[in-house]
């Protein structure tokens, strides 16, 4: 353990130093990283671009020999696929034929019928060609590629493509190479077209295959103007015999000499085809990419609380991608060439490397205290996560290492890439991402600074106030006054909320749209670039086209190119002819003479000319790059990952006389519509048809696209229902009856939710306690009322008897304290009948047993005070209750009480933090500190009416009240009698917890007292609640009136905290206290043993949440929220969510809800500590929170309570408590088990039922 | 609420235990009809208590899982068919959607059942799954699962044992990386076992076949695929259950 601990420390320290370094010199480090990336990616330039286009390699024809199967020695610049013999050698005989001179008797069909007819004799010639030499007689049959059956699926091709023999294709195949069929064919064009597939076809069509030149270049058309028919006879050779090919070439040239032909014949092009990706293979690929994008999206979505979320997300993606590139680059550098399909393994590599570390880093850095310097924050964040990062990386490396030892080459290669990728990713994270993060955080702080500077100028800084408001014990713990007073509204602007939280919802929607469009644009631009690159590199694509164009048009290209190839390869040609390569605008005499010299029919100058240009050298380039693979695939020969060698074409020029054309004419040819050949034909029908299909396809594609988008949208809606605070975006959700999502105006179930006002208190309600059935409240006047939580009836009133008992003295004292001799004579006078006598109260009886007196007149100086007079019972006719001791109160408490009050007073009167609006502090003070007459009460006197109730708890029908005098009282809630009291300590009780039969009291001096409530039950157990209808009421001890209840101090922890305890919560057998001394302590309830002292806050603890499932969350004045593991005492997560105090905290099973002084309600994911969203509330509303069900949140506002949908962050409804929404804030909110909410509202209580939730719970 | 929940589970659990196959596997065609009746029963119960969010939530989760299962089945089947691992009668590539129409719905149903079963068992065992509950992790899991399938289809191994061992290690790694719960492991093993059994049965009856079977009638790596598929779908199901709008109240 020590070794690992030491290692951990070392790593942590190293990361800390590294973080300092990164944050100190951001720009040089980023430059350095960029250089590193570029250097590592440099070897990638040698790699081919991923794509399916074939690659070419050109060798000379002269001394060609098939490459050896194994690469030997220095490969030179030959590609690594150039190994072994090719699949086949392609020999094309390019035939250009024209009827020349053109005769007016001729019809358009004649332009290609007779030239095509010559193909049969040519094919015969080629087939029968033999080459005799010393080694024997070679014929085509032994050299050519013998093919067998066509694939079974190609029945309709059977008649056209050759089977069982040489693979030799020519246009003659349309007529089974039989001249007779051709001659009797009435419509050549139809024969050609009938094999064309319908619709759009990108790959090679049969016409392309047979003609060997692209369809529009063949000239086989009625509308061709050039009258030159071009086609090829393609011979596929199994093996290359230079002499045979040479003899064939010279023979053909001899038979059909091509004039002015400058076609170069010295190069052989090897074309390598990559593995073809069909639709079937594309689908899994696309799926993996979709998953990858979803992964990236879900990962980067978690980046939060930074200046530019998308900038950081981009940085994260850049980190991962460039680490991948670096890994490939490095592997190439060291001689490892990737053999795997890069596109296929890429998503897996990204997923293996992952974005997790980046996110962890971000989260860790942003959760460091905001008041630190940036570099310290970075360093701290880094060192916090150093151990986990290293551990994860070691684990991943280990897993990959195991993968390496599977000894499967593919996996090994993958692992190698992954290892290098992981290491480079780590490097980039440490240098690149950390630095970017530091820049971002610095920017954020600058922005914050700018925002707060003008506001701060004229104001005293709120932070360095001498005492935090938290220090004051005056307001009872659970009842914090609204954090931001309306009187100081500018403090809101002083709380610089985080940028993402400040955005109004509408802006966020706009933001969202803007963001998505940005993403769209990036994707679009990427696609366009990709397509552009592919098109450019495609051999059949743009580049060759452009090159051809350039060479055709620029005089330099023509002049420069042709002479190169002339001298060696053109033995039979005229050396002067190459100079005229292009169709000359005017007839050039020399070639004509030349051709005439060869005995060809002479033609007049206007006849069509056959010209040979450099573009004819490699006509196959104009074909689709799928041409050869599809031709071979018909015979089940795959070209994937193999290559073919294309031999230079043999040019053949055919000039036919008009006479010949007329002879071969079919009788039906003349019946064809005669169109003027020279004149421009109208809109040609065939292209129109093609256009129509194009439109059809486009329309279909559009429809499919729309459908797909809709489908994706629906899927997105289903998958990601969370709206993240974007209110009212979707209309569809509003229609769901159970979730009325709308803003303030729309509230369909308004009749369902109506507040029930519980009136009776005369002063502001200070404490509120409930156990589900009963509700106890205590006002500032010390009056405790017990209500039925379901009907809202007032069951019991436990009045402040001190007012009447020591009436004259007390009130005089009080008035004197209040600074005036003015007194209320009525109050001194009589009192009305009701006392706490058991018999007087009817349990469950109606309304208000107190009979009110009409107050005659009140002094003017009390005008702003609540009317207290009805409280004062002036009826002396009633006997004092027997249980109520009549002895005067204890005097010996006085000093202590006074001290307590002085503390109280000192802290209550803080500047800038006055307590809740209606009760002036001095009034409360006067209640808490009444200098009692010395002779009043003996020590055991139970009810201490003169001190304020600071804490109240209700269990069963026992009310535990903690007073400022340090006294703990147990009242019977039903009968209103004091059952027990304890005054062992004199420090005021600031918080109480009542669990099972134990009471824990936290005192002002930081001590914690554990009491045990003993019940000596007599036999006749009387239960107040005859029908405990709700089984969900926690098992609380139920006391009957006959029980003798005693409350004993079992243990007192004297110095539980150094400073006053502010929060006390108990659940699941644990008592948790939070104090001003920045610590949280966990005690076991049974033996009051302190289990843990949790340190982690840098401010006093202001709120704590613990529930039955042992979830403990604490919030402090530093705005931090910590989640603790109660079993181990370790901190699970730690987030900074608020500027200012965290005022309350609630957890559900999935999230934590916190509210702070900044009027922000934040909802956090409980398991990850990531902020899901936040809701900006009105000023001064954020203090009270409650969760009704797993998805329904209640917050108190100014005179209203609001219901929120937790999953969407939508405001469901706002319920106004009073008619006039004066500035009364709801300060305390209690959720009862029956889905009712109780909140205090000035001097009234409001009981709000949420019936829809009630139904759901049932 | 608990009543309804129990209702839903009682109708889906027992039948779900009977047959759970996923991913590239296939389920007995007739059982798809049975599943449909289950779905319709869930539907009707949902309609019966439309006000209850829980039922609609369950339905929604089921639908999402079904879709995921169908898509995964299509994609992964395509992978297998490309490599001629699985031989369906006639030309499947051309008529994938007609002749083997029953595969995707069955896989989708199985995915729905498994995906709903995982959170159900979690809540029954009372140990909520806490490990890496994020969508990003789920996506990672799916990607790794597809990768395993990819590897099984595309990589050329020396022999079948090596392939199976590698895939088994990969599946275990998947479970360790993304799940790490005992219930997940147990359920995954059960699913793998049952699915393998069903596949054996199907192949024995000649519904389809595998090339070069080395484990009775099927390929020996099939259980690994089933296992990782179960873990993946369970992961999705748990995430859906967690991110859902409503969850049953346990207290």
mmCIF file of C-alpha atoms in Angstrom, chain A residues 20 68 107 169 285 307 356 424 493 762 877 898 909 980 988-989 994 1240:
data_model
loop_
_atom_site.group_PDB
_atom_site.id
_atom_site.type_symbol
_atom_site.label_atom_id
_atom_site.label_comp_id
_atom_site.label_asym_id
_atom_site.label_seq_id
_atom_site.Cartn_x
_atom_site.Cartn_y
_atom_site.Cartn_z
ATOM 1 C CA UNK A 20 1.584 24.813 -13.638
ATOM 2 C CA UNK A 68 8.273 -11.475 -59.174
ATOM 3 C CA UNK A 107 -28.958 8.323 -94.435
ATOM 4 C CA UNK A 169 -15.376 -8.593 -76.661
ATOM 5 C CA UNK A 285 -19.276 0.862 -41.817
ATOM 6 C CA UNK A 307 -16.216 29.572 -21.399
ATOM 7 C CA UNK A 356 -12.941 10.001 -21.264
ATOM 8 C CA UNK A 424 0.246 10.013 -28.350
ATOM 9 C CA UNK A 493 -25.453 41.201 -10.774
ATOM 10 C CA UNK A 762 -50.312 35.996 14.454
ATOM 11 C CA UNK A 877 -62.204 33.124 34.771
ATOM 12 C CA UNK A 898 -28.959 36.640 28.154
ATOM 13 C CA UNK A 909 -28.099 42.680 13.241
ATOM 14 C CA UNK A 980 -41.458 16.173 29.424
ATOM 15 C CA UNK A 988 -29.796 27.461 22.664
ATOM 16 C CA UNK A 989 -30.946 24.566 20.585
ATOM 17 C CA UNK A 994 -36.209 13.273 16.155
ATOM 18 C CA UNK A 1240 -45.144 29.152 5.378
#
